Coordinates of C-alpha atoms in Angstrom, one line a residue:
X1 CA 21.8 5.5 -12.2
X2 CA 23.0 2.3 -10.6
X3 CA 20.7 -0.4 -9.1
X4 CA 20.7 0.9 -5.5
X5 CA 20.2 4.5 -6.5
X6 CA 17.4 3.6 -8.8
X7 CA 15.7 1.4 -6.1
X8 CA 15.7 4.4 -3.7
X9 CA 14.6 6.9 -6.3
X10 CA 11.7 4.7 -7.3
X11 CA 10.0 5.0 -3.9
X12 CA 11.1 8.3 -2.5
X13 CA 8.5 11.0 -2.0
X14 CA 8.8 14.7 -0.9
X15 CA 11.6 15.9 1.3
X16 CA 13.1 14.0 4.2
X17 CA 13.3 15.7 7.7
X18 CA 15.6 15.4 10.7
X19 CA 16.4 16.9 14.0
X20 CA 18.8 16.6 16.9
X21 CA 17.4 15.7 20.4
X22 CA 19.0 16.3 23.8
X23 CA 17.3 13.7 26.1
X24 CA 17.4 13.8 29.9
X25 CA 16.8 10.6 31.9
X26 CA 14.3 9.0 32.3
X27 CA 13.0 9.4 28.8
X28 CA 11.2 7.4 26.1
X29 CA 9.6 8.0 22.8
X30 CA 7.1 5.7 21.0
X31 CA 7.1 5.8 17.2
X32 CA 4.0 4.5 15.6
X33 CA 4.0 2.4 12.4
X34 CA 4.1 4.5 9.2
X35 CA 4.5 4.1 5.4
X36 CA 8.0 5.7 5.5
X37 CA 11.3 4.8 6.9
X38 CA 13.5 6.4 9.6
X39 CA 16.9 6.4 11.2
X40 CA 18.4 7.1 14.6
X41 CA 22.1 7.9 15.3
X42 CA 23.2 8.0 18.9
X43 CA 25.8 10.8 19.1
X44 CA 26.5 10.8 22.8
X45 CA 25.3 8.9 25.9
X46 CA 23.3 5.6 25.9
X47 CA 19.9 4.4 24.7
X48 CA 17.8 1.4 23.9
X49 CA 15.8 0.7 20.8
X50 CA 12.8 -1.7 21.2
X51 CA 11.4 -3.0 17.9
X52 CA 7.6 -3.1 17.8
X53 CA 7.3 -6.8 16.8
X54 CA 6.5 -8.9 19.9
X55 CA 9.2 -11.2 21.0
X56 CA 12.0 -9.1 19.5
X57 CA 14.9 -8.3 21.9
X58 CA 15.8 -4.7 22.8
X59 CA 18.9 -3.3 21.2
X60 CA 21.4 -1.5 23.4
X61 CA 22.9 1.5 21.5
X62 CA 26.4 2.9 22.1
X63 CA 27.8 6.2 20.9
X64 CA 28.1 6.2 17.1
X65 CA 25.6 3.4 16.6
X66 CA 23.1 3.8 13.7
X67 CA 19.8 2.1 13.4
X68 CA 17.6 2.2 10.3
X69 CA 13.9 1.2 10.5
X70 CA 13.4 0.2 6.9
X71 CA 9.8 -0.7 6.7
X72 CA 8.2 1.9 9.0
X73 CA 7.5 -0.6 11.8
X74 CA 6.5 0.8 15.1
X75 CA 9.3 1.0 17.7
X76 CA 10.5 2.8 20.8
X77 CA 13.6 4.6 21.9
X78 CA 14.3 5.0 25.6
X79 CA 16.9 5.6 28.3
X80 CA 16.4 2.1 29.7
X81 CA 14.0 -0.7 29.3
X82 CA 10.7 0.1 31.1
X83 CA 11.1 3.9 30.9
X84 CA 7.9 5.8 30.4
X85 CA 7.1 6.5 26.7
X86 CA 5.8 9.7 25.1
X87 CA 4.0 9.3 21.8
X88 CA 5.9 10.7 18.8
X89 CA 4.2 11.7 15.5
X90 CA 5.4 13.8 12.6
X91 CA 3.6 17.1 12.1
X92 CA 1.1 17.2 9.1
X93 CA 3.8 18.8 6.9
X94 CA 6.3 16.0 7.8
X95 CA 8.5 18.1 10.1
X96 CA 9.7 16.8 13.4
X97 CA 8.0 18.0 16.6
X98 CA 9.7 18.1 19.9
X99 CA 7.8 15.8 22.3
X100 CA 7.4 16.8 25.9
X101 CA 10.4 15.9 27.9
X102 CA 11.8 16.5 31.4
X103 CA 13.9 19.7 31.6
X104 CA 17.5 19.4 32.7
X105 CA 18.7 20.6 36.1
X106 CA 20.6 23.6 34.8
X107 CA 21.8 24.6 38.3
X108 CA 23.4 21.3 38.8
X109 CA 24.9 21.3 35.3
X110 CA 23.2 18.1 34.4
X111 CA 24.3 16.9 30.9
X112 CA 21.9 15.1 28.6
X113 CA 21.7 11.4 29.1
X114 CA 21.6 11.0 25.3
X115 CA 22.0 13.1 22.2
X116 CA 20.3 11.7 19.1
X117 CA 20.2 12.6 15.4
X118 CA 17.0 11.3 14.0
X119 CA 15.4 11.5 10.5
X120 CA 12.5 10.2 8.4
X121 CA 11.8 9.6 4.7
X122 CA 8.5 9.5 3.0
X123 CA 8.1 6.5 0.7
X124 CA 5.7 5.1 -1.8
X125 CA 5.8 1.4 -1.2
X126 CA 3.3 0.5 -3.9
X127 CA 6.1 -1.0 -6.0
X128 CA 9.1 -1.2 -3.6
X129 CA 12.2 -2.6 -5.2
X130 CA 12.9 -6.2 -3.9
X131 CA 16.4 -5.0 -3.0
X132 CA 14.8 -2.8 -0.3
X133 CA 12.0 -5.3 0.5
X134 CA 14.7 -7.8 1.7
X135 CA 16.0 -5.4 4.4
X136 CA 15.3 -6.6 8.0
X137 CA 12.9 -4.7 10.2
X138 CA 15.8 -2.9 11.9
X139 CA 19.2 -2.4 10.4
X140 CA 21.7 -2.0 13.2
X141 CA 25.2 -0.6 12.2
X142 CA 27.3 -0.6 15.4
X143 CA 30.1 1.9 15.6
X144 CA 33.5 0.3 14.9
X145 CA 36.9 2.0 14.4
X146 CA 37.6 2.4 10.7
X147 CA 34.2 1.1 9.6
X148 CA 31.9 3.0 7.2
X149 CA 34.1 6.1 7.1
X150 CA 31.9 7.8 4.4
X151 CA 28.7 7.1 6.4
X152 CA 30.3 8.6 9.6
X153 CA 31.4 11.7 7.6
X154 CA 27.8 12.2 6.3
X155 CA 26.5 12.0 9.9
X156 CA 29.0 14.6 11.1
X157 CA 28.2 17.0 8.3
X158 CA 24.4 16.6 8.9
X159 CA 24.8 17.1 12.6
X160 CA 26.8 20.2 12.1
X161 CA 24.2 21.7 9.7
X162 CA 21.3 20.9 12.1
X163 CA 23.2 22.2 15.2
X164 CA 24.3 25.5 13.6
X165 CA 22.1 26.3 10.5
X166 CA 23.6 28.8 8.0
X167 CA 22.4 30.2 4.6
X168 CA 21.7 27.2 2.4
X169 CA 21.3 24.8 5.2
X170 CA 17.8 23.7 4.1
X171 CA 19.1 22.4 0.7
X172 CA 22.3 21.0 2.3
X173 CA 20.4 19.1 4.9
X174 CA 18.0 17.6 2.3
X175 CA 20.9 16.5 0.1
X176 CA 22.8 15.0 3.1
X177 CA 19.7 13.1 4.2
X178 CA 19.5 11.5 0.8
X179 CA 23.2 10.8 0.9
X180 CA 22.9 9.3 4.3
X181 CA 20.2 6.9 3.3
X182 CA 22.3 5.5 0.4
X183 CA 25.3 5.2 2.7
X184 CA 23.3 3.3 5.3
X185 CA 22.0 0.9 2.6
X186 CA 25.4 0.5 1.0
X187 CA 26.9 -0.3 4.4
X188 CA 24.3 -3.0 5.1
X189 CA 24.6 -4.6 1.7
X190 CA 28.4 -4.7 1.7
X191 CA 28.1 -6.2 5.2
X192 CA 25.7 -8.9 3.9
X193 CA 28.0 -9.5 0.9
X194 CA 31.2 -9.9 2.9
X195 CA 29.8 -11.1 6.3
X196 CA 29.5 -14.7 5.2
X197 CA 31.0 -16.8 2.4
X198 CA 27.5 -17.5 0.9
X199 CA 25.5 -14.3 0.4
X200 CA 21.9 -14.9 -0.7
X201 CA 19.1 -12.9 -2.5
X202 CA 20.1 -9.5 -3.7
X203 CA 23.4 -9.5 -1.8
X204 CA 24.3 -12.5 -4.1
X205 CA 22.9 -10.8 -7.2
X206 CA 25.0 -7.7 -6.6
X207 CA 28.1 -9.9 -5.9
X208 CA 27.7 -12.0 -9.0
X209 CA 29.6 -10.3 -11.9
X210 CA 27.3 -11.6 -14.6
X211 CA 24.0 -10.8 -12.9
X212 CA 25.3 -7.4 -11.7
X213 CA 26.4 -6.5 -15.2
X214 CA 22.9 -7.3 -16.6
X215 CA 21.2 -5.4 -13.8
X216 CA 23.4 -2.3 -14.5
X217 CA 22.6 -2.5 -18.2
X218 CA 18.8 -2.8 -17.6
X219 CA 18.8 0.1 -15.2
X220 CA 21.1 2.3 -17.4
X221 CA 18.9 1.8 -20.5
X222 CA 15.5 0.2 -19.8
X223 CA 14.2 1.3 -23.3
X224 CA 16.7 -1.0 -25.1
X225 CA 15.1 -4.2 -26.6
X226 CA 17.2 -6.5 -24.4
X227 CA 17.3 -10.2 -25.0
X228 CA 18.3 -12.9 -22.5
X229 CA 21.3 -13.8 -24.7
X230 CA 22.4 -10.2 -25.0
X231 CA 22.2 -9.7 -21.2
X232 CA 24.1 -12.9 -20.5
X233 CA 26.9 -12.0 -23.0
X234 CA 27.6 -8.8 -20.9
X235 CA 28.9 -11.1 -18.2
X236 CA 30.4 -13.7 -20.4
X237 CA 27.6 -16.4 -20.0
X238 CA 25.5 -18.2 -22.6
X239 CA 21.8 -17.8 -22.5
X240 CA 20.7 -20.8 -20.4
X241 CA 23.3 -20.6 -17.6
X242 CA 22.8 -16.9 -17.3
X243 CA 19.0 -17.2 -17.1
X244 CA 19.2 -19.8 -14.3
X245 CA 21.7 -17.7 -12.3
X246 CA 19.7 -14.5 -12.7
X247 CA 16.4 -16.1 -11.6
X248 CA 18.1 -17.9 -8.7
X249 CA 19.5 -14.6 -7.2
X250 CA 17.0 -11.9 -8.4
X251 CA 13.9 -14.0 -7.9
X252 CA 12.5 -13.6 -11.4
X253 CA 13.6 -14.3 -15.0
X254 CA 15.6 -11.6 -16.8
X255 CA 12.9 -10.4 -19.1
X256 CA 10.2 -10.5 -16.3
X257 CA 12.5 -8.2 -14.2
X258 CA 13.0 -6.0 -17.3
X259 CA 9.3 -5.5 -17.7
X260 CA 8.8 -4.9 -14.0
X261 CA 11.5 -2.3 -14.0
X262 CA 10.1 -0.6 -17.1
X263 CA 6.7 -0.3 -15.4
X264 CA 8.2 0.9 -12.2
X265 CA 10.1 3.6 -14.1
X266 CA 7.0 4.6 -15.9
X267 CA 5.1 4.9 -12.6
X268 CA 7.8 7.2 -11.2
X269 CA 7.8 9.4 -14.3
X270 CA 4.0 9.7 -14.2
X271 CA 4.1 10.5 -10.5
X272 CA 6.8 13.1 -10.6
X273 CA 6.9 14.6 -14.1
X274 CA 4.5 16.1 -16.6
X275 CA 6.2 14.2 -19.4
X276 CA 3.8 13.3 -22.3
X277 CA 2.6 9.7 -22.3
X278 CA 4.3 9.2 -25.7
X279 CA 7.7 10.2 -24.3
X280 CA 7.2 8.0 -21.2
X281 CA 6.4 5.1 -23.5
X282 CA 9.6 5.6 -25.5
X283 CA 11.7 6.0 -22.4
X284 CA 10.4 2.7 -21.1
X285 CA 10.9 0.7 -24.3
X286 CA 7.5 0.8 -26.0
X287 CA 7.2 1.7 -29.7
X288 CA 3.6 3.1 -29.3
X289 CA 1.6 4.8 -26.7
X290 CA -1.1 2.1 -27.2
X291 CA 1.2 -0.8 -26.4
X292 CA 2.6 1.1 -23.4
X293 CA -0.9 1.8 -22.0
X294 CA -1.9 -1.8 -22.4
X295 CA 1.2 -3.1 -20.6
X296 CA 0.8 -0.4 -17.9
X297 CA -2.8 -1.2 -17.2
X298 CA -1.9 -4.9 -16.9
X299 CA 0.6 -4.1 -14.2
X300 CA -1.2 -1.3 -12.3
X301 CA -4.8 -2.0 -13.0
X302 CA -5.5 1.5 -14.3
X303 CA -4.6 3.4 -17.5
X304 CA -1.5 5.7 -17.3
X305 CA -3.5 8.9 -17.5
X306 CA -5.8 7.9 -14.7
X307 CA -2.8 6.7 -12.6
X308 CA -1.2 10.1 -13.1
X309 CA -4.3 12.0 -12.1
X310 CA -4.9 9.8 -9.0
X311 CA -1.3 10.2 -7.8
X312 CA -1.5 13.9 -8.2
X313 CA -4.7 14.1 -6.2

């Protein structure tokens, strides 16, 4: 997989969930801090998002706007600043409840003040990829004509499945939610890359042909015995200039990142598969199970078998 896909796969847990809300003014929902991440799409009407961090300005949402709460920070959605808030929590199985809300005046034909498409992802942040750690508390993607057409198409497909479920909808919705997450992240990273003439951090790393080529190679084949010179040659750079450029954008030397990614991959395999330790070691570039176990314990503080048993529990 590519770097962004790998970064998401390394921390995703379970199945995501979503729902469509019709909200009638005045309304408000308070989302407590969590270990996951969530998104809100305003389909119709108007709304305000208030980040949980003190001193952060409310964000006015217009139809088509998408907000992604990347780090599970507490926040609120409301019809207008100061509206009363109802607490919102996921059910124990991770599904979305419908919080108490004022019923519409059907006789008067009152339309909803807002229609929202919301969703949540369960994440394991123990070894979150730095590409995701760099995301701001709230990613706001305003609706603009012609912008993010693939993302808008995914939103429309997801909304249609939730609004009128048919046979196969459960699987389709889950796949669309995973797709939507990647489209949101891609839209933000492309915006960071092209928004200014001087991208920084991982936006700069993904925009740098030599660094990006090395990252793709490491993620495509973490078991390969990569050297700094070999990785630099992929982008047409000699060893020293490549090492400096890689460390400046990624935040760690090439071989340190390679080790980190091998161990992150191993953790994901141990968490999600019953693959024998010998095979996990081989897939992560270690010639022996002993060498792998020693490196794994140095990174995680526990032996691979104990880590697998603990995560399963």
